[in-house]
mmCIF file with all atom_site columns, C-alpha atoms in Angstrom:
data_model
loop_
_atom_site.group_PDB
_atom_site.id
_atom_site.type_symbol
_atom_site.label_atom_id
_atom_site.label_alt_id
_atom_site.label_comp_id
_atom_site.label_asym_id
_atom_site.label_entity_id
_atom_site.label_seq_id
_atom_site.pdbx_PDB_ins_code
_atom_site.Cartn_x
_atom_site.Cartn_y
_atom_site.Cartn_z
_atom_site.occupancy
_atom_site.B_iso_or_equiv
_atom_site.pdbx_formal_charge
_atom_site.auth_seq_id
_atom_site.auth_comp_id
_atom_site.auth_asym_id
_atom_site.auth_atom_id
_atom_site.pdbx_PDB_model_num
ATOM 1   C CA . UNK P 1 1   ? 12.102  -15.242 4.614   1.00 0.00 ? 609 UNK P CA 1
ATOM 2   C CA . UNK P 1 2   ? 9.586   -12.707 3.295   1.00 0.00 ? 610 UNK P CA 1
ATOM 3   C CA . UNK P 1 3   ? 7.678   -13.492 0.110   1.00 0.00 ? 611 UNK P CA 1
ATOM 4   C CA . UNK P 1 4   ? 8.776   -10.157 -1.351  1.00 0.00 ? 612 UNK P CA 1
ATOM 5   C CA . UNK P 1 5   ? 12.159  -8.608  -0.577  1.00 0.00 ? 613 UNK P CA 1
ATOM 6   C CA . UNK P 1 6   ? 12.946  -4.972  -1.281  1.00 0.00 ? 614 UNK P CA 1
ATOM 7   C CA . UNK P 1 7   ? 16.083  -3.067  -0.338  1.00 0.00 ? 615 UNK P CA 1
ATOM 8   C CA . UNK P 1 8   ? 14.892  -0.323  2.044   1.00 0.00 ? 616 UNK P CA 1
ATOM 9   C CA . UNK P 1 9   ? 17.653  2.078   1.090   1.00 0.00 ? 617 UNK P CA 1
ATOM 10  C CA . UNK P 1 10  ? 17.830  4.965   1.663   1.00 0.00 ? 618 UNK P CA 1
ATOM 11  C CA . UNK P 1 11  ? 19.005  5.679   -1.864  1.00 0.00 ? 619 UNK P CA 1
ATOM 12  C CA . UNK P 1 12  ? 20.341  9.112   -2.718  1.00 0.00 ? 620 UNK P CA 1
ATOM 13  C CA . UNK P 1 13  ? 21.143  10.183  -6.281  1.00 0.00 ? 621 UNK P CA 1
ATOM 14  C CA . UNK P 1 14  ? 21.919  13.475  -8.087  1.00 0.00 ? 622 UNK P CA 1
ATOM 15  C CA . UNK P 1 15  ? 19.308  15.064  -10.313 1.00 0.00 ? 623 UNK P CA 1
ATOM 16  C CA . UNK P 1 16  ? 19.355  13.587  -13.813 1.00 0.00 ? 624 UNK P CA 1
ATOM 17  C CA . UNK P 1 17  ? 20.644  10.180  -12.725 1.00 0.00 ? 625 UNK P CA 1
ATOM 18  C CA . UNK P 1 18  ? 19.093  6.896   -13.789 1.00 0.00 ? 626 UNK P CA 1
ATOM 19  C CA . UNK P 1 19  ? 17.577  5.142   -10.790 1.00 0.00 ? 627 UNK P CA 1
ATOM 20  C CA . UNK P 1 20  ? 17.110  1.400   -10.531 1.00 0.00 ? 628 UNK P CA 1
ATOM 21  C CA . UNK P 1 21  ? 14.758  -0.007  -7.894  1.00 0.00 ? 629 UNK P CA 1
ATOM 22  C CA . UNK P 1 22  ? 14.337  -3.739  -7.454  1.00 0.00 ? 630 UNK P CA 1
ATOM 23  C CA . UNK P 1 23  ? 12.318  -6.440  -5.762  1.00 0.00 ? 631 UNK P CA 1
ATOM 24  C CA . UNK P 1 24  ? 12.801  -10.170 -5.576  1.00 0.00 ? 632 UNK P CA 1
ATOM 25  C CA . UNK P 1 25  ? 10.093  -12.651 -4.737  1.00 0.00 ? 633 UNK P CA 1
ATOM 26  C CA . UNK P 1 26  ? 9.734   -16.313 -3.953  1.00 0.00 ? 634 UNK P CA 1
ATOM 27  C CA . UNK P 1 27  ? 6.167   -17.173 -5.026  1.00 0.00 ? 635 UNK P CA 1
ATOM 28  C CA . UNK P 1 28  ? 6.239   -18.418 -8.617  1.00 0.00 ? 636 UNK P CA 1
ATOM 29  C CA . UNK P 1 29  ? 2.449   -17.977 -8.833  1.00 0.00 ? 637 UNK P CA 1
ATOM 30  C CA . UNK P 1 30  ? 2.758   -14.173 -8.856  1.00 0.00 ? 638 UNK P CA 1
ATOM 31  C CA . UNK P 1 31  ? 1.786   -12.785 -12.238 1.00 0.00 ? 639 UNK P CA 1
ATOM 32  C CA . UNK P 1 32  ? 0.487   -9.256  -11.501 1.00 0.00 ? 640 UNK P CA 1
ATOM 33  C CA . UNK P 1 33  ? 3.181   -6.732  -10.631 1.00 0.00 ? 641 UNK P CA 1
ATOM 34  C CA . UNK P 1 34  ? 2.813   -3.137  -9.547  1.00 0.00 ? 642 UNK P CA 1
ATOM 35  C CA . UNK P 1 35  ? 4.936   -0.218  -8.454  1.00 0.00 ? 643 UNK P CA 1
ATOM 36  C CA . UNK P 1 36  ? 3.563   2.431   -6.128  1.00 0.00 ? 644 UNK P CA 1
ATOM 37  C CA . UNK P 1 37  ? 5.022   5.789   -5.169  1.00 0.00 ? 645 UNK P CA 1
ATOM 38  C CA . UNK P 1 38  ? 4.377   7.138   -1.685  1.00 0.00 ? 646 UNK P CA 1
ATOM 39  C CA . UNK P 1 39  ? 5.209   10.691  -0.721  1.00 0.00 ? 647 UNK P CA 1
ATOM 40  C CA . UNK P 1 40  ? 5.769   11.489  2.929   1.00 0.00 ? 648 UNK P CA 1
ATOM 41  C CA . UNK P 1 41  ? 2.514   11.410  4.916   1.00 0.00 ? 649 UNK P CA 1
ATOM 42  C CA . UNK P 1 42  ? 0.499   10.447  1.834   1.00 0.00 ? 650 UNK P CA 1
ATOM 43  C CA . UNK P 1 43  ? -1.067  7.224   0.629   1.00 0.00 ? 651 UNK P CA 1
ATOM 44  C CA . UNK P 1 44  ? 0.588   5.132   -2.107  1.00 0.00 ? 652 UNK P CA 1
ATOM 45  C CA . UNK P 1 45  ? -0.292  5.961   -5.709  1.00 0.00 ? 653 UNK P CA 1
ATOM 46  C CA . UNK P 1 46  ? -0.014  3.516   -8.592  1.00 0.00 ? 654 UNK P CA 1
ATOM 47  C CA . UNK P 1 47  ? 2.881   4.197   -10.973 1.00 0.00 ? 655 UNK P CA 1
ATOM 48  C CA . UNK P 1 48  ? 3.149   1.106   -13.128 1.00 0.00 ? 656 UNK P CA 1
ATOM 49  C CA . UNK P 1 49  ? 1.175   -2.095  -13.613 1.00 0.00 ? 657 UNK P CA 1
ATOM 50  C CA . UNK P 1 50  ? 2.464   -5.135  -15.487 1.00 0.00 ? 658 UNK P CA 1
ATOM 51  C CA . UNK P 1 51  ? 0.922   -8.503  -16.138 1.00 0.00 ? 659 UNK P CA 1
ATOM 52  C CA . UNK P 1 52  ? 3.311   -11.450 -16.503 1.00 0.00 ? 660 UNK P CA 1
ATOM 53  C CA . UNK P 1 53  ? 6.809   -10.906 -17.906 1.00 0.00 ? 661 UNK P CA 1
ATOM 54  C CA . UNK P 1 54  ? 8.222   -8.151  -20.057 1.00 0.00 ? 662 UNK P CA 1
ATOM 55  C CA . UNK P 1 55  ? 8.804   -4.422  -20.088 1.00 0.00 ? 663 UNK P CA 1
ATOM 56  C CA . UNK P 1 56  ? 6.440   -1.514  -19.846 1.00 0.00 ? 664 UNK P CA 1
ATOM 57  C CA . UNK P 1 57  ? 7.351   2.100   -20.396 1.00 0.00 ? 665 UNK P CA 1
ATOM 58  C CA . UNK P 1 58  ? 5.514   5.249   -19.327 1.00 0.00 ? 666 UNK P CA 1
ATOM 59  C CA . UNK P 1 59  ? 7.381   8.477   -19.813 1.00 0.00 ? 667 UNK P CA 1
ATOM 60  C CA . UNK P 1 60  ? 10.515  8.444   -17.667 1.00 0.00 ? 668 UNK P CA 1
ATOM 61  C CA . UNK P 1 61  ? 9.484   5.210   -15.953 1.00 0.00 ? 669 UNK P CA 1
ATOM 62  C CA . UNK P 1 62  ? 10.148  1.659   -17.153 1.00 0.00 ? 670 UNK P CA 1
ATOM 63  C CA . UNK P 1 63  ? 9.004   -1.468  -15.357 1.00 0.00 ? 671 UNK P CA 1
ATOM 64  C CA . UNK P 1 64  ? 10.653  -4.813  -16.043 1.00 0.00 ? 672 UNK P CA 1
ATOM 65  C CA . UNK P 1 65  ? 9.531   -8.253  -14.937 1.00 0.00 ? 673 UNK P CA 1
ATOM 66  C CA . UNK P 1 66  ? 11.745  -11.328 -15.156 1.00 0.00 ? 674 UNK P CA 1
ATOM 67  C CA . UNK P 1 67  ? 9.639   -14.227 -13.921 1.00 0.00 ? 675 UNK P CA 1
ATOM 68  C CA . UNK P 1 68  ? 12.383  -16.770 -14.552 1.00 0.00 ? 676 UNK P CA 1
ATOM 69  C CA . UNK P 1 69  ? 14.594  -14.957 -12.036 1.00 0.00 ? 677 UNK P CA 1
ATOM 70  C CA . UNK P 1 70  ? 11.676  -13.821 -9.835  1.00 0.00 ? 678 UNK P CA 1
ATOM 71  C CA . UNK P 1 71  ? 12.955  -10.281 -10.107 1.00 0.00 ? 679 UNK P CA 1
ATOM 72  C CA . UNK P 1 72  ? 11.233  -7.021  -10.956 1.00 0.00 ? 680 UNK P CA 1
ATOM 73  C CA . UNK P 1 73  ? 12.704  -3.580  -11.535 1.00 0.00 ? 681 UNK P CA 1
ATOM 74  C CA . UNK P 1 74  ? 11.604  0.010   -11.887 1.00 0.00 ? 682 UNK P CA 1
ATOM 75  C CA . UNK P 1 75  ? 13.882  2.376   -13.778 1.00 0.00 ? 683 UNK P CA 1
ATOM 76  C CA . UNK P 1 76  ? 13.543  6.143   -13.536 1.00 0.00 ? 684 UNK P CA 1
ATOM 77  C CA . UNK P 1 77  ? 15.327  8.140   -16.222 1.00 0.00 ? 685 UNK P CA 1
ATOM 78  C CA . UNK P 1 78  ? 16.372  11.769  -15.826 1.00 0.00 ? 686 UNK P CA 1
ATOM 79  C CA . UNK P 1 79  ? 15.420  11.669  -12.150 1.00 0.00 ? 687 UNK P CA 1
ATOM 80  C CA . UNK P 1 80  ? 13.977  14.851  -10.639 1.00 0.00 ? 688 UNK P CA 1
ATOM 81  C CA . UNK P 1 81  ? 13.798  16.121  -7.046  1.00 0.00 ? 689 UNK P CA 1
ATOM 82  C CA . UNK P 1 82  ? 10.022  15.586  -7.300  1.00 0.00 ? 690 UNK P CA 1
ATOM 83  C CA . UNK P 1 83  ? 10.721  11.845  -7.641  1.00 0.00 ? 691 UNK P CA 1
ATOM 84  C CA . UNK P 1 84  ? 11.917  11.809  -4.019  1.00 0.00 ? 692 UNK P CA 1
ATOM 85  C CA . UNK P 1 85  ? 9.558   9.386   -2.312  1.00 0.00 ? 693 UNK P CA 1
ATOM 86  C CA . UNK P 1 86  ? 9.261   5.813   -1.096  1.00 0.00 ? 694 UNK P CA 1
ATOM 87  C CA . UNK P 1 87  ? 8.698   3.273   -3.856  1.00 0.00 ? 695 UNK P CA 1
ATOM 88  C CA . UNK P 1 88  ? 6.766   0.113   -3.056  1.00 0.00 ? 696 UNK P CA 1
ATOM 89  C CA . UNK P 1 89  ? 6.562   -2.972  -5.213  1.00 0.00 ? 697 UNK P CA 1
ATOM 90  C CA . UNK P 1 90  ? 3.460   -5.144  -4.980  1.00 0.00 ? 698 UNK P CA 1
ATOM 91  C CA . UNK P 1 91  ? 2.438   -8.376  -6.602  1.00 0.00 ? 699 UNK P CA 1
ATOM 92  C CA . UNK P 1 92  ? -0.202  -11.088 -6.586  1.00 0.00 ? 700 UNK P CA 1
ATOM 93  C CA . UNK P 1 93  ? -1.199  -14.328 -8.244  1.00 0.00 ? 701 UNK P CA 1
ATOM 94  C CA . UNK P 1 94  ? -4.663  -12.934 -8.991  1.00 0.00 ? 702 UNK P CA 1
ATOM 95  C CA . UNK P 1 95  ? -5.772  -9.418  -9.817  1.00 0.00 ? 703 UNK P CA 1
ATOM 96  C CA . UNK P 1 96  ? -7.363  -9.039  -6.397  1.00 0.00 ? 704 UNK P CA 1
ATOM 97  C CA . UNK P 1 97  ? -6.255  -6.103  -4.290  1.00 0.00 ? 705 UNK P CA 1
ATOM 98  C CA . UNK P 1 98  ? -6.918  -8.214  -1.196  1.00 0.00 ? 706 UNK P CA 1
ATOM 99  C CA . UNK P 1 99  ? -4.164  -10.601 -2.164  1.00 0.00 ? 707 UNK P CA 1
ATOM 100 C CA . UNK P 1 100 ? -1.443  -8.120  -2.965  1.00 0.00 ? 708 UNK P CA 1
ATOM 101 C CA . UNK P 1 101 ? 1.862   -8.730  -1.243  1.00 0.00 ? 709 UNK P CA 1
ATOM 102 C CA . UNK P 1 102 ? 3.830   -5.531  -0.791  1.00 0.00 ? 710 UNK P CA 1
ATOM 103 C CA . UNK P 1 103 ? 7.536   -4.975  -0.430  1.00 0.00 ? 711 UNK P CA 1
ATOM 104 C CA . UNK P 1 104 ? 8.647   -2.831  2.485   1.00 0.00 ? 712 UNK P CA 1
ATOM 105 C CA . UNK P 1 105 ? 9.573   0.083   0.200   1.00 0.00 ? 713 UNK P CA 1
ATOM 106 C CA . UNK P 1 106 ? 12.748  1.854   -0.937  1.00 0.00 ? 714 UNK P CA 1
ATOM 107 C CA . UNK P 1 107 ? 13.237  5.452   0.158   1.00 0.00 ? 715 UNK P CA 1
ATOM 108 C CA . UNK P 1 108 ? 14.644  7.555   -2.705  1.00 0.00 ? 716 UNK P CA 1
ATOM 109 C CA . UNK P 1 109 ? 16.055  11.067  -2.510  1.00 0.00 ? 717 UNK P CA 1
ATOM 110 C CA . UNK P 1 110 ? 16.982  12.950  -5.676  1.00 0.00 ? 718 UNK P CA 1
ATOM 111 C CA . UNK P 1 111 ? 19.337  15.796  -4.871  1.00 0.00 ? 719 UNK P CA 1
ATOM 112 C CA . UNK P 1 112 ? 19.075  19.032  -6.905  1.00 0.00 ? 720 UNK P CA 1
ATOM 113 C CA . UNK V 2 1   ? -15.517 13.735  -3.042  1.00 0.00 ? 78  UNK V CA 1
ATOM 114 C CA . UNK V 2 2   ? -12.497 13.988  -5.290  1.00 0.00 ? 79  UNK V CA 1
ATOM 115 C CA . UNK V 2 3   ? -10.413 11.537  -3.296  1.00 0.00 ? 80  UNK V CA 1
ATOM 116 C CA . UNK V 2 4   ? -10.437 9.159   -0.356  1.00 0.00 ? 81  UNK V CA 1
ATOM 117 C CA . UNK V 2 5   ? -10.667 11.125  2.866   1.00 0.00 ? 82  UNK V CA 1
ATOM 118 C CA . UNK V 2 6   ? -9.452  9.786   6.208   1.00 0.00 ? 83  UNK V CA 1
ATOM 119 C CA . UNK V 2 7   ? -9.801  11.268  9.662   1.00 0.00 ? 84  UNK V CA 1
ATOM 120 C CA . UNK V 2 8   ? -8.172  12.025  11.939  1.00 0.00 ? 85  UNK V CA 1
ATOM 121 C CA . UNK V 2 9   ? -4.823  12.409  10.179  1.00 0.00 ? 86  UNK V CA 1
ATOM 122 C CA . UNK V 2 10  ? -3.023  11.852  13.473  1.00 0.00 ? 87  UNK V CA 1
ATOM 123 C CA . UNK V 2 11  ? -4.166  10.178  16.675  1.00 0.00 ? 88  UNK V CA 1
ATOM 124 C CA . UNK V 2 12  ? -2.265  9.729   19.910  1.00 0.00 ? 89  UNK V CA 1
ATOM 125 C CA . UNK V 2 13  ? -3.953  7.497   22.462  1.00 0.00 ? 90  UNK V CA 1
ATOM 126 C CA . UNK V 2 14  ? -3.119  5.848   25.736  1.00 0.00 ? 91  UNK V CA 1
ATOM 127 C CA . UNK V 2 15  ? -2.608  2.115   25.917  1.00 0.00 ? 92  UNK V CA 1
ATOM 128 C CA . UNK V 2 16  ? -5.881  0.384   26.711  1.00 0.00 ? 93  UNK V CA 1
ATOM 129 C CA . UNK V 2 17  ? -8.147  3.036   25.170  1.00 0.00 ? 94  UNK V CA 1
ATOM 130 C CA . UNK V 2 18  ? -10.418 2.415   22.178  1.00 0.00 ? 95  UNK V CA 1
ATOM 131 C CA . UNK V 2 19  ? -9.968  4.381   18.943  1.00 0.00 ? 96  UNK V CA 1
ATOM 132 C CA . UNK V 2 20  ? -12.119 4.901   15.859  1.00 0.00 ? 97  UNK V CA 1
ATOM 133 C CA . UNK V 2 21  ? -10.675 5.727   12.465  1.00 0.00 ? 98  UNK V CA 1
ATOM 134 C CA . UNK V 2 22  ? -12.886 7.012   9.675   1.00 0.00 ? 99  UNK V CA 1
ATOM 135 C CA . UNK V 2 23  ? -12.739 6.616   5.902   1.00 0.00 ? 100 UNK V CA 1
ATOM 136 C CA . UNK V 2 24  ? -14.819 8.441   3.280   1.00 0.00 ? 101 UNK V CA 1
ATOM 137 C CA . UNK V 2 25  ? -14.327 6.640   -0.046  1.00 0.00 ? 102 UNK V CA 1
ATOM 138 C CA . UNK V 2 26  ? -14.634 8.113   -3.521  1.00 0.00 ? 103 UNK V CA 1
ATOM 139 C CA . UNK V 2 27  ? -18.296 8.517   -4.393  1.00 0.00 ? 104 UNK V CA 1
ATOM 140 C CA . UNK V 2 28  ? -19.572 5.512   -6.351  1.00 0.00 ? 105 UNK V CA 1
ATOM 141 C CA . UNK V 2 29  ? -16.727 3.197   -5.374  1.00 0.00 ? 106 UNK V CA 1
ATOM 142 C CA . UNK V 2 30  ? -18.244 -0.018  -4.104  1.00 0.00 ? 107 UNK V CA 1
ATOM 143 C CA . UNK V 2 31  ? -15.021 -1.654  -2.914  1.00 0.00 ? 108 UNK V CA 1
ATOM 144 C CA . UNK V 2 32  ? -13.294 -0.393  0.236   1.00 0.00 ? 109 UNK V CA 1
ATOM 145 C CA . UNK V 2 33  ? -10.129 -1.682  1.894   1.00 0.00 ? 110 UNK V CA 1
ATOM 146 C CA . UNK V 2 34  ? -8.248  -1.052  5.109   1.00 0.00 ? 111 UNK V CA 1
ATOM 147 C CA . UNK V 2 35  ? -4.494  -1.609  5.323   1.00 0.00 ? 112 UNK V CA 1
ATOM 148 C CA . UNK V 2 36  ? -1.925  -1.155  8.059   1.00 0.00 ? 113 UNK V CA 1
ATOM 149 C CA . UNK V 2 37  ? 1.581   0.171   7.354   1.00 0.00 ? 114 UNK V CA 1
ATOM 150 C CA . UNK V 2 38  ? 4.082   -0.261  10.153  1.00 0.00 ? 115 UNK V CA 1
ATOM 151 C CA . UNK V 2 39  ? 7.519   1.358   10.133  1.00 0.00 ? 116 UNK V CA 1
ATOM 152 C CA . UNK V 2 40  ? 9.791   -0.482  7.719   1.00 0.00 ? 117 UNK V CA 1
ATOM 153 C CA . UNK V 2 41  ? 7.045   -2.907  6.737   1.00 0.00 ? 118 UNK V CA 1
ATOM 154 C CA . UNK V 2 42  ? 4.953   -3.284  3.636   1.00 0.00 ? 119 UNK V CA 1
ATOM 155 C CA . UNK V 2 43  ? 1.244   -2.722  3.605   1.00 0.00 ? 120 UNK V CA 1
ATOM 156 C CA . UNK V 2 44  ? -0.719  -5.355  5.511   1.00 0.00 ? 121 UNK V CA 1
ATOM 157 C CA . UNK V 2 45  ? -4.279  -6.059  4.335   1.00 0.00 ? 122 UNK V CA 1
ATOM 158 C CA . UNK V 2 46  ? -6.859  -5.852  7.127   1.00 0.00 ? 123 UNK V CA 1
ATOM 159 C CA . UNK V 2 47  ? -10.423 -5.936  5.775   1.00 0.00 ? 124 UNK V CA 1
ATOM 160 C CA . UNK V 2 48  ? -12.387 -5.550  2.520   1.00 0.00 ? 125 UNK V CA 1
ATOM 161 C CA . UNK V 2 49  ? -15.940 -4.420  1.843   1.00 0.00 ? 126 UNK V CA 1
ATOM 162 C CA . UNK V 2 50  ? -17.730 -4.880  -1.486  1.00 0.00 ? 127 UNK V CA 1
ATOM 163 C CA . UNK V 2 51  ? -21.218 -3.501  -1.861  1.00 0.00 ? 128 UNK V CA 1
ATOM 164 C CA . UNK V 2 52  ? -23.697 -5.326  0.345   1.00 0.00 ? 129 UNK V CA 1
ATOM 165 C CA . UNK V 2 53  ? -21.660 -8.537  0.529   1.00 0.00 ? 130 UNK V CA 1
ATOM 166 C CA . UNK V 2 54  ? -20.254 -9.871  3.783   1.00 0.00 ? 131 UNK V CA 1
ATOM 167 C CA . UNK V 2 55  ? -16.853 -8.267  4.427   1.00 0.00 ? 132 UNK V CA 1
ATOM 168 C CA . UNK V 2 56  ? -13.603 -10.183 4.039   1.00 0.00 ? 133 UNK V CA 1
ATOM 169 C CA . UNK V 2 57  ? -12.099 -9.942  7.521   1.00 0.00 ? 134 UNK V CA 1
ATOM 170 C CA . UNK V 2 58  ? -9.285  -12.395 6.913   1.00 0.00 ? 135 UNK V CA 1
ATOM 171 C CA . UNK V 2 59  ? -6.537  -9.821  7.557   1.00 0.00 ? 136 UNK V CA 1
ATOM 172 C CA . UNK V 2 60  ? -7.686  -8.560  10.950  1.00 0.00 ? 137 UNK V CA 1
ATOM 173 C CA . UNK V 2 61  ? -4.855  -9.364  13.405  1.00 0.00 ? 138 UNK V CA 1
ATOM 174 C CA . UNK V 2 62  ? -7.014  -9.931  16.483  1.00 0.00 ? 139 UNK V CA 1
ATOM 175 C CA . UNK V 2 63  ? -10.560 -9.643  17.775  1.00 0.00 ? 140 UNK V CA 1
ATOM 176 C CA . UNK V 2 64  ? -9.701  -6.190  19.125  1.00 0.00 ? 141 UNK V CA 1
ATOM 177 C CA . UNK V 2 65  ? -10.016 -4.960  15.539  1.00 0.00 ? 142 UNK V CA 1
ATOM 178 C CA . UNK V 2 66  ? -13.374 -4.483  13.847  1.00 0.00 ? 143 UNK V CA 1
ATOM 179 C CA . UNK V 2 67  ? -14.767 -2.423  11.018  1.00 0.00 ? 144 UNK V CA 1
ATOM 180 C CA . UNK V 2 68  ? -18.102 -1.483  9.603   1.00 0.00 ? 145 UNK V CA 1
ATOM 181 C CA . UNK V 2 69  ? -19.340 0.278   6.522   1.00 0.00 ? 146 UNK V CA 1
ATOM 182 C CA . UNK V 2 70  ? -22.622 2.128   6.737   1.00 0.00 ? 147 UNK V CA 1
ATOM 183 C CA . UNK V 2 71  ? -24.849 2.604   3.720   1.00 0.00 ? 148 UNK V CA 1
ATOM 184 C CA . UNK V 2 72  ? -22.177 1.307   1.406   1.00 0.00 ? 149 UNK V CA 1
ATOM 185 C CA . UNK V 2 73  ? -20.143 4.474   1.871   1.00 0.00 ? 150 UNK V CA 1
ATOM 186 C CA . UNK V 2 74  ? -18.324 5.650   5.020   1.00 0.00 ? 151 UNK V CA 1
ATOM 187 C CA . UNK V 2 75  ? -16.314 3.071   6.937   1.00 0.00 ? 152 UNK V CA 1
ATOM 188 C CA . UNK V 2 76  ? -15.054 3.061   10.506  1.00 0.00 ? 153 UNK V CA 1
ATOM 189 C CA . UNK V 2 77  ? -12.174 0.932   11.784  1.00 0.00 ? 154 UNK V CA 1
ATOM 190 C CA . UNK V 2 78  ? -12.297 0.404   15.541  1.00 0.00 ? 155 UNK V CA 1
ATOM 191 C CA . UNK V 2 79  ? -9.410  -0.811  17.662  1.00 0.00 ? 156 UNK V CA 1
ATOM 192 C CA . UNK V 2 80  ? -10.359 -1.758  21.211  1.00 0.00 ? 157 UNK V CA 1
ATOM 193 C CA . UNK V 2 81  ? -7.963  -1.814  24.164  1.00 0.00 ? 158 UNK V CA 1
ATOM 194 C CA . UNK V 2 82  ? -5.115  -0.429  22.062  1.00 0.00 ? 159 UNK V CA 1
ATOM 195 C CA . UNK V 2 83  ? -1.607  -1.833  22.495  1.00 0.00 ? 160 UNK V CA 1
ATOM 196 C CA . UNK V 2 84  ? 1.725   -0.243  21.612  1.00 0.00 ? 161 UNK V CA 1
ATOM 197 C CA . UNK V 2 85  ? 2.164   -2.678  18.712  1.00 0.00 ? 162 UNK V CA 1
ATOM 198 C CA . UNK V 2 86  ? -0.971  -1.155  17.150  1.00 0.00 ? 163 UNK V CA 1
ATOM 199 C CA . UNK V 2 87  ? 1.041   2.007   16.437  1.00 0.00 ? 164 UNK V CA 1
ATOM 200 C CA . UNK V 2 88  ? 1.118   2.347   12.639  1.00 0.00 ? 165 UNK V CA 1
ATOM 201 C CA . UNK V 2 89  ? -0.370  4.230   9.719   1.00 0.00 ? 166 UNK V CA 1
ATOM 202 C CA . UNK V 2 90  ? -3.834  2.942   8.852   1.00 0.00 ? 167 UNK V CA 1
ATOM 203 C CA . UNK V 2 91  ? -4.637  3.407   5.172   1.00 0.00 ? 168 UNK V CA 1
ATOM 204 C CA . UNK V 2 92  ? -8.002  3.193   3.492   1.00 0.00 ? 169 UNK V CA 1
ATOM 205 C CA . UNK V 2 93  ? -8.485  2.658   -0.244  1.00 0.00 ? 170 UNK V CA 1
ATOM 206 C CA . UNK V 2 94  ? -11.511 2.445   -2.517  1.00 0.00 ? 171 UNK V CA 1
ATOM 207 C CA . UNK V 2 95  ? -12.161 1.246   -6.048  1.00 0.00 ? 172 UNK V CA 1
ATOM 208 C CA . UNK V 2 96  ? -14.896 0.355   -8.511  1.00 0.00 ? 173 UNK V CA 1
ATOM 209 C CA . UNK V 2 97  ? -13.902 -3.302  -8.448  1.00 0.00 ? 174 UNK V CA 1
ATOM 210 C CA . UNK V 2 98  ? -11.475 -5.576  -6.613  1.00 0.00 ? 175 UNK V CA 1
ATOM 211 C CA . UNK V 2 99  ? -8.420  -4.774  -8.718  1.00 0.00 ? 176 UNK V CA 1
ATOM 212 C CA . UNK V 2 100 ? -4.965  -4.141  -7.339  1.00 0.00 ? 177 UNK V CA 1
ATOM 213 C CA . UNK V 2 101 ? -4.214  -1.637  -10.061 1.00 0.00 ? 178 UNK V CA 1
ATOM 214 C CA . UNK V 2 102 ? -7.413  0.313   -9.867  1.00 0.00 ? 179 UNK V CA 1
ATOM 215 C CA . UNK V 2 103 ? -7.718  1.634   -6.376  1.00 0.00 ? 180 UNK V CA 1
ATOM 216 C CA . UNK V 2 104 ? -7.053  4.984   -4.720  1.00 0.00 ? 181 UNK V CA 1
ATOM 217 C CA . UNK V 2 105 ? -5.569  5.387   -1.254  1.00 0.00 ? 182 UNK V CA 1
ATOM 218 C CA . UNK V 2 106 ? -6.306  8.020   1.328   1.00 0.00 ? 183 UNK V CA 1
ATOM 219 C CA . UNK V 2 107 ? -3.479  9.770   3.179   1.00 0.00 ? 184 UNK V CA 1
ATOM 220 C CA . UNK V 2 108 ? -3.917  7.563   6.217   1.00 0.00 ? 185 UNK V CA 1
ATOM 221 C CA . UNK V 2 109 ? -4.313  7.980   9.954   1.00 0.00 ? 186 UNK V CA 1
ATOM 222 C CA . UNK V 2 110 ? -1.061  7.888   11.908  1.00 0.00 ? 187 UNK V CA 1
ATOM 223 C CA . UNK V 2 111 ? -1.870  6.143   15.188  1.00 0.00 ? 188 UNK V CA 1
ATOM 224 C CA . UNK V 2 112 ? 0.504   6.338   18.121  1.00 0.00 ? 189 UNK V CA 1
ATOM 225 C CA . UNK V 2 113 ? -0.230  4.347   21.264  1.00 0.00 ? 190 UNK V CA 1
ATOM 226 C CA . UNK V 2 114 ? 1.675   5.595   24.305  1.00 0.00 ? 191 UNK V CA 1
#
């Protein structure tokens, strides 16, 4: 079993929909949680960063961490065609980039 | 430069040949990382450079893989005697410090071994 599980999709939604992307993990020591967006043939770019449990909001994006359930989510409100990309979750027990464990990514398509 | 630059963007090579992949980090970034992204897999850490310190090579999958960083700037990842399982996207990232939320990725080199 992988340390981080992420549904690969593909996920296809109409423009304006609310999108929910999720990851589950098994390592209870994880306390730094990140979401990256990766456009086709580009490198990942950081979307959201959360330390420990709770919610964090940035514009149309909301990240949630539930450490008791070992479950993290990324919500996208009013989804746009420009949100079409692969979304990767990543997490670690320290802040070190060397020790990040990535999910395999969920491919999202927002249809106009 | 404005971002992390990687070259070539695509590389097709024959099994058994050696390849070199290049990374130009953001100017002033002392930390540099190489990752591998295989189809349907998450990013796999390969190697980390920080300033003049000895590199962290703990993620290199075999002794066919090596990397160097000259003058604290440009880095080259070398894969010797390439195998088909080496086919992947090789991503480089740089940052000011070793923080998972503070680094910038390049667009990667897509390596295909035939």
